[in-house]
Amino acid sequence: MAYNPRMSIMPASQQQSRTRKKEEEAAYANMRLPDREIVGCINELGISFTIADLQKPNPIQVQMIFEWFGELLMNKTRQTVDPAMRAASEDICGDFGDALMPPDTRNLMGFFVSLRRLMLDCGVNDFNFMDLYKPTHDRLVKIFSYVINFVRFRESQTSVIDEHCNRAESTKSRIEQLYAENQNMEAQLDEMRANRRQMEVLVSEKTRRNEELKKRLLELRRTQEKVAARLEEAKTKKGELALELEEKTAAKLALKQESAKLRPYTLQSPSALQASLTELSNTLTHDKSHIDSLDRRARALQTSTDSFAVVCSDVASCIKLLEEIAVELAKEEEDNAKNAKQRDALTERGANVREVERTEALLQRQLAKWTERTATLRAQSQEKAQRAKEKMEELRAVHTKLSEERSEKGKDIERRRVRIEQIEKKMLDLKENIENEVHAAHDEYLKMESHIKLYITEMEQAT
């Protein structure tokens, strides 16, 4: 029978933490530098530092050394984080940002966040704010050892780092270039949309005008057909009347010749002559009236002819207008062709805009990452903002109390004003009632006076 050794009762997490701690201690034993070497490296950087300063560290001097490391490795100092921290304090506390968050404190907090990220990259996972505010010898030896080893490693990998930095710079410049192109494309797109709206308005106006001209052209064609029919009818009527006038003239001449032949015979008999004369006079009167009617009809035909000439000139102007409409239609077709070309260009620009939008989405994702990083700063600043909110709550309580007193006084004044208005209304009603009673009494007095006068007149008549 196999014998199983007794298992440990410690949790697995504690065992893992102990194992991790042992590994860190072993790594630290390899990474630890002697005090003299650390002091020599810091003095080589141009900072006056001694072994006594390392054994009894000064927070201000330690902060300066850390700030120099941040400027060397990340190009960040308390001055570089000042604009972002000032904007965050103004965003949270408003006008009380400098009073609630002094500039030195908030800049040190912002620099600590960047420095902690650097320490994580160097291998110091337990870096905290006490290492800046109250540093100790052991902690400084550990931190400086890791940072100096990281700097030495960085110097050995300068070519790789420069390559990545150049790549990052080129990517940044490309992003800025794409952003500028995006802005230009958006401006061009807005301009093209505005031109498209203008062209649509012009096209709709020209289409409406074209429809109106088509309707007017159809009406003019119908009017032209009617006028042409009336002109043909008038011409035929004129020809008939001219033929009739010629026939009447020929009949008149024949009658004159016959009357000239019969004149000698009529002299022989006066009564017959008188009858013939009467008949001839009647015929002449009838012919004159007929000739007058023919003259009137001729004048009417002349008037119709003149009106037909005017109508012909109108028809010619309509034909000219039709030619102008044809020219306008040709121009409109050219405009439509231009619009089609611009529409194709707009679709091509739309594809470019979509590509720019994809690039913008990539940039938005990068911006979201930076936003997540700034969220940690906001969480830390919310604690200080809470104090400001408490003070604001106190001020709001005082303000609400004063506003309540003011509202009560306003209500009292409003009640008094309402009472005064009611009293004034009652006074006006009483005045109206008194005036009505005076008028009624005056009317009663006039009625009584009239009755008395009537009674007196009746008495006088009775006596």
PDB file of N, CA, C and O in Angstrom, residues 84-124:
ATOM      1  N   ALA A  84      -3.441  69.775 -18.232  1.00  0.00           N
ATOM      2  CA  ALA A  84      -4.487  68.744 -18.113  1.00  0.00           C
ATOM      3  C   ALA A  84      -5.079  68.732 -16.709  1.00  0.00           C
ATOM      4  O   ALA A  84      -6.312  68.641 -16.530  1.00  0.00           O
ATOM      5  N   MET A  85      -4.229  68.858 -15.677  1.00  0.00           N
ATOM      6  CA  MET A  85      -4.736  68.846 -14.306  1.00  0.00           C
ATOM      7  C   MET A  85      -5.547  70.101 -14.012  1.00  0.00           C
ATOM      8  O   MET A  85      -6.563  70.052 -13.300  1.00  0.00           O
ATOM      9  N   ARG A  86      -5.135  71.251 -14.578  1.00  0.00           N
ATOM     10  CA  ARG A  86      -5.919  72.473 -14.376  1.00  0.00           C
ATOM     11  C   ARG A  86      -7.295  72.353 -15.040  1.00  0.00           C
ATOM     12  O   ARG A  86      -8.320  72.738 -14.461  1.00  0.00           O
ATOM     13  N   ALA A  87      -7.318  71.787 -16.253  1.00  0.00           N
ATOM     14  CA  ALA A  87      -8.610  71.605 -16.938  1.00  0.00           C
ATOM     15  C   ALA A  87      -9.502  70.636 -16.162  1.00  0.00           C
ATOM     16  O   ALA A  87     -10.717  70.853 -16.037  1.00  0.00           O
ATOM     17  N   ALA A  88      -8.899  69.569 -15.592  1.00  0.00           N
ATOM     18  CA  ALA A  88      -9.700  68.606 -14.822  1.00  0.00           C
ATOM     19  C   ALA A  88     -10.256  69.259 -13.557  1.00  0.00           C
ATOM     20  O   ALA A  88     -11.433  69.056 -13.191  1.00  0.00           O
ATOM     21  N   SER A  89      -9.445  70.069 -12.874  1.00  0.00           N
ATOM     22  CA  SER A  89      -9.932  70.728 -11.656  1.00  0.00           C
ATOM     23  C   SER A  89     -11.022  71.740 -11.974  1.00  0.00           C
ATOM     24  O   SER A  89     -12.019  71.850 -11.255  1.00  0.00           O
ATOM     25  N   GLU A  90     -10.882  72.481 -13.087  1.00  0.00           N
ATOM     26  CA  GLU A  90     -11.938  73.420 -13.479  1.00  0.00           C
ATOM     27  C   GLU A  90     -13.193  72.682 -13.886  1.00  0.00           C
ATOM     28  O   GLU A  90     -14.304  73.156 -13.650  1.00  0.00           O
ATOM     29  N   ASP A  91     -13.026  71.515 -14.514  1.00  0.00           N
ATOM     30  CA  ASP A  91     -14.198  70.734 -14.923  1.00  0.00           C
ATOM     31  C   ASP A  91     -14.964  70.202 -13.719  1.00  0.00           C
ATOM     32  O   ASP A  91     -16.195  70.133 -13.720  1.00  0.00           O
ATOM     33  N   ILE A  92     -14.239  69.838 -12.653  1.00  0.00           N
ATOM     34  CA  ILE A  92     -14.884  69.227 -11.484  1.00  0.00           C
ATOM     35  C   ILE A  92     -15.351  70.299 -10.493  1.00  0.00           C
ATOM     36  O   ILE A  92     -16.490  70.290 -10.030  1.00  0.00           O
ATOM     37  N   CYS A  93     -14.449  71.244 -10.188  1.00  0.00           N
ATOM     38  CA  CYS A  93     -14.737  72.222  -9.128  1.00  0.00           C
ATOM     39  C   CYS A  93     -15.124  73.590  -9.663  1.00  0.00           C
ATOM     40  O   CYS A  93     -15.503  74.469  -8.874  1.00  0.00           O
ATOM     41  N   GLY A  94     -15.012  73.817 -10.948  1.00  0.00           N
ATOM     42  CA  GLY A  94     -15.405  75.100 -11.498  1.00  0.00           C
ATOM     43  C   GLY A  94     -14.415  76.199 -11.107  1.00  0.00           C
ATOM     44  O   GLY A  94     -13.194  76.042 -11.211  1.00  0.00           O
ATOM     45  N   ASP A  95     -14.964  77.319 -10.623  1.00  0.00           N
ATOM     46  CA  ASP A  95     -14.117  78.461 -10.251  1.00  0.00           C
ATOM     47  C   ASP A  95     -13.334  78.229  -8.961  1.00  0.00           C
ATOM     48  O   ASP A  95     -12.426  78.998  -8.631  1.00  0.00           O
ATOM     49  N   PHE A  96     -13.708  77.194  -8.173  1.00  0.00           N
ATOM     50  CA  PHE A  96     -13.027  76.915  -6.914  1.00  0.00           C
ATOM     51  C   PHE A  96     -11.888  75.904  -7.085  1.00  0.00           C
ATOM     52  O   PHE A  96     -11.434  75.307  -6.115  1.00  0.00           O
ATOM     53  N   GLY A  97     -11.425  75.664  -8.327  1.00  0.00           N
ATOM     54  CA  GLY A  97     -10.398  74.646  -8.559  1.00  0.00           C
ATOM     55  C   GLY A  97      -9.090  74.969  -7.859  1.00  0.00           C
ATOM     56  O   GLY A  97      -8.500  74.125  -7.183  1.00  0.00           O
ATOM     57  N   ASP A  98      -8.618  76.238  -8.003  1.00  0.00           N
ATOM     58  CA  ASP A  98      -7.344  76.597  -7.377  1.00  0.00           C
ATOM     59  C   ASP A  98      -7.449  76.634  -5.858  1.00  0.00           C
ATOM     60  O   ASP A  98      -6.461  76.387  -5.153  1.00  0.00           O
ATOM     61  N   ALA A  99      -8.646  76.947  -5.325  1.00  0.00           N
ATOM     62  CA  ALA A  99      -8.801  77.007  -3.872  1.00  0.00           C
ATOM     63  C   ALA A  99      -8.869  75.609  -3.255  1.00  0.00           C
ATOM     64  O   ALA A  99      -8.268  75.350  -2.204  1.00  0.00           O
ATOM     65  N   LEU A 100      -9.603  74.697  -3.920  1.00  0.00           N
ATOM     66  CA  LEU A 100      -9.750  73.345  -3.377  1.00  0.00           C
ATOM     67  C   LEU A 100      -8.582  72.439  -3.739  1.00  0.00           C
ATOM     68  O   LEU A 100      -8.269  71.500  -2.996  1.00  0.00           O
ATOM     69  N   MET A 101      -7.972  72.675  -4.882  1.00  0.00           N
ATOM     70  CA  MET A 101      -6.843  71.850  -5.329  1.00  0.00           C
ATOM     71  C   MET A 101      -5.683  72.775  -5.667  1.00  0.00           C
ATOM     72  O   MET A 101      -5.648  73.342  -6.765  1.00  0.00           O
ATOM     73  N   PRO A 102      -4.722  72.963  -4.744  1.00  0.00           N
ATOM     74  CA  PRO A 102      -3.571  73.831  -5.050  1.00  0.00           C
ATOM     75  C   PRO A 102      -2.786  73.291  -6.243  1.00  0.00           C
ATOM     76  O   PRO A 102      -2.718  72.085  -6.478  1.00  0.00           O
ATOM     77  N   PRO A 103      -2.199  74.189  -7.039  1.00  0.00           N
ATOM     78  CA  PRO A 103      -1.486  73.745  -8.251  1.00  0.00           C
ATOM     79  C   PRO A 103      -0.369  72.749  -7.976  1.00  0.00           C
ATOM     80  O   PRO A 103      -0.200  71.778  -8.717  1.00  0.00           O
ATOM     81  N   ASP A 104       0.418  72.966  -6.902  1.00  0.00           N
ATOM     82  CA  ASP A 104       1.537  72.048  -6.620  1.00  0.00           C
ATOM     83  C   ASP A 104       1.037  70.636  -6.319  1.00  0.00           C
ATOM     84  O   ASP A 104       1.588  69.637  -6.800  1.00  0.00           O
ATOM     85  N   THR A 105      -0.037  70.574  -5.509  1.00  0.00           N
ATOM     86  CA  THR A 105      -0.566  69.252  -5.130  1.00  0.00           C
ATOM     87  C   THR A 105      -1.121  68.506  -6.336  1.00  0.00           C
ATOM     88  O   THR A 105      -0.826  67.330  -6.551  1.00  0.00           O
ATOM     89  N   ARG A 106      -1.958  69.186  -7.145  1.00  0.00           N
ATOM     90  CA  ARG A 106      -2.573  68.480  -8.274  1.00  0.00           C
ATOM     91  C   ARG A 106      -1.537  68.122  -9.327  1.00  0.00           C
ATOM     92  O   ARG A 106      -1.634  67.072  -9.973  1.00  0.00           O
ATOM     93  N   ASN A 107      -0.506  68.985  -9.539  1.00  0.00           N
ATOM     94  CA  ASN A 107       0.543  68.634 -10.505  1.00  0.00           C
ATOM     95  C   ASN A 107       1.347  67.434 -10.026  1.00  0.00           C
ATOM     96  O   ASN A 107       1.734  66.561 -10.815  1.00  0.00           O
ATOM     97  N   LEU A 108       1.625  67.369  -8.687  1.00  0.00           N
ATOM     98  CA  LEU A 108       2.349  66.217  -8.139  1.00  0.00           C
ATOM     99  C   LEU A 108       1.536  64.937  -8.285  1.00  0.00           C
ATOM    100  O   LEU A 108       2.080  63.867  -8.591  1.00  0.00           O
ATOM    101  N   MET A 109       0.198  65.046  -8.091  1.00  0.00           N
ATOM    102  CA  MET A 109      -0.663  63.865  -8.265  1.00  0.00           C
ATOM    103  C   MET A 109      -0.650  63.384  -9.715  1.00  0.00           C
ATOM    104  O   MET A 109      -0.547  62.185  -9.996  1.00  0.00           O
ATOM    105  N   GLY A 110      -0.755  64.325 -10.660  1.00  0.00           N
ATOM    106  CA  GLY A 110      -0.718  63.937 -12.069  1.00  0.00           C
ATOM    107  C   GLY A 110       0.619  63.342 -12.456  1.00  0.00           C
ATOM    108  O   GLY A 110       0.685  62.354 -13.202  1.00  0.00           O
ATOM    109  N   PHE A 111       1.708  63.928 -11.958  1.00  0.00           N
ATOM    110  CA  PHE A 111       3.024  63.374 -12.255  1.00  0.00           C
ATOM    111  C   PHE A 111       3.212  62.002 -11.610  1.00  0.00           C
ATOM    112  O   PHE A 111       3.864  61.125 -12.173  1.00  0.00           O
ATOM    113  N   PHE A 112       2.596  61.784 -10.431  1.00  0.00           N
ATOM    114  CA  PHE A 112       2.689  60.484  -9.769  1.00  0.00           C
ATOM    115  C   PHE A 112       2.031  59.387 -10.605  1.00  0.00           C
ATOM    116  O   PHE A 112       2.528  58.263 -10.676  1.00  0.00           O
ATOM    117  N   VAL A 113       0.908  59.714 -11.264  1.00  0.00           N
ATOM    118  CA  VAL A 113       0.235  58.705 -12.101  1.00  0.00           C
ATOM    119  C   VAL A 113       1.156  58.278 -13.252  1.00  0.00           C
ATOM    120  O   VAL A 113       1.326  57.082 -13.538  1.00  0.00           O
ATOM    121  N   SER A 114       1.783  59.254 -13.929  1.00  0.00           N
ATOM    122  CA  SER A 114       2.699  58.915 -15.026  1.00  0.00           C
ATOM    123  C   SER A 114       3.922  58.166 -14.492  1.00  0.00           C
ATOM    124  O   SER A 114       4.411  57.215 -15.124  1.00  0.00           O
ATOM    125  N   LEU A 115       4.423  58.582 -13.307  1.00  0.00           N
ATOM    126  CA  LEU A 115       5.599  57.940 -12.736  1.00  0.00           C
ATOM    127  C   LEU A 115       5.310  56.501 -12.321  1.00  0.00           C
ATOM    128  O   LEU A 115       6.153  55.616 -12.465  1.00  0.00           O
ATOM    129  N   ARG A 116       4.080  56.250 -11.840  1.00  0.00           N
ATOM    130  CA  ARG A 116       3.728  54.886 -11.463  1.00  0.00           C
ATOM    131  C   ARG A 116       3.683  53.973 -12.693  1.00  0.00           C
ATOM    132  O   ARG A 116       4.090  52.803 -12.631  1.00  0.00           O
ATOM    133  N   ARG A 117       3.232  54.510 -13.792  1.00  0.00           N
ATOM    134  CA  ARG A 117       3.233  53.713 -15.024  1.00  0.00           C
ATOM    135  C   ARG A 117       4.679  53.381 -15.431  1.00  0.00           C
ATOM    136  O   ARG A 117       4.988  52.270 -15.876  1.00  0.00           O
ATOM    137  N   LEU A 118       5.592  54.352 -15.272  1.00  0.00           N
ATOM    138  CA  LEU A 118       6.995  54.108 -15.572  1.00  0.00           C
ATOM    139  C   LEU A 118       7.574  53.048 -14.632  1.00  0.00           C
ATOM    140  O   LEU A 118       8.336  52.162 -15.062  1.00  0.00           O
ATOM    141  N   MET A 119       7.211  53.116 -13.352  1.00  0.00           N
ATOM    142  CA  MET A 119       7.737  52.144 -12.397  1.00  0.00           C
ATOM    143  C   MET A 119       7.228  50.735 -12.697  1.00  0.00           C
ATOM    144  O   MET A 119       7.944  49.745 -12.511  1.00  0.00           O
ATOM    145  N   LEU A 120       5.980  50.634 -13.170  1.00  0.00           N
ATOM    146  CA  LEU A 120       5.466  49.321 -13.576  1.00  0.00           C
ATOM    147  C   LEU A 120       6.282  48.766 -14.738  1.00  0.00           C
ATOM    148  O   LEU A 120       6.582  47.568 -14.799  1.00  0.00           O
ATOM    149  N   ASP A 121       6.643  49.656 -15.681  1.00  0.00           N
ATOM    150  CA  ASP A 121       7.474  49.206 -16.800  1.00  0.00           C
ATOM    151  C   ASP A 121       8.874  48.816 -16.334  1.00  0.00           C
ATOM    152  O   ASP A 121       9.494  47.913 -16.908  1.00  0.00           O
ATOM    153  N   CYS A 122       9.373  49.483 -15.273  1.00  0.00           N
ATOM    154  CA  CYS A 122      10.710  49.154 -14.762  1.00  0.00           C
ATOM    155  C   CYS A 122      10.709  47.901 -13.891  1.00  0.00           C
ATOM    156  O   CYS A 122      11.775  47.356 -13.610  1.00  0.00           O
ATOM    157  N   GLY A 123       9.534  47.464 -13.422  1.00  0.00           N
ATOM    158  CA  GLY A 123       9.461  46.257 -12.600  1.00  0.00           C
ATOM    159  C   GLY A 123       9.101  46.521 -11.156  1.00  0.00           C
ATOM    160  O   GLY A 123       9.011  45.584 -10.354  1.00  0.00           O
ATOM    161  N   VAL A 124       8.873  47.798 -10.791  1.00  0.00           N
ATOM    162  CA  VAL A 124       8.484  48.135  -9.419  1.00  0.00           C
ATOM    163  C   VAL A 124       6.961  48.135  -9.377  1.00  0.00           C
ATOM    164  O   VAL A 124       6.312  49.098  -9.790  1.00  0.00           O
TER     165      VAL A 124
END
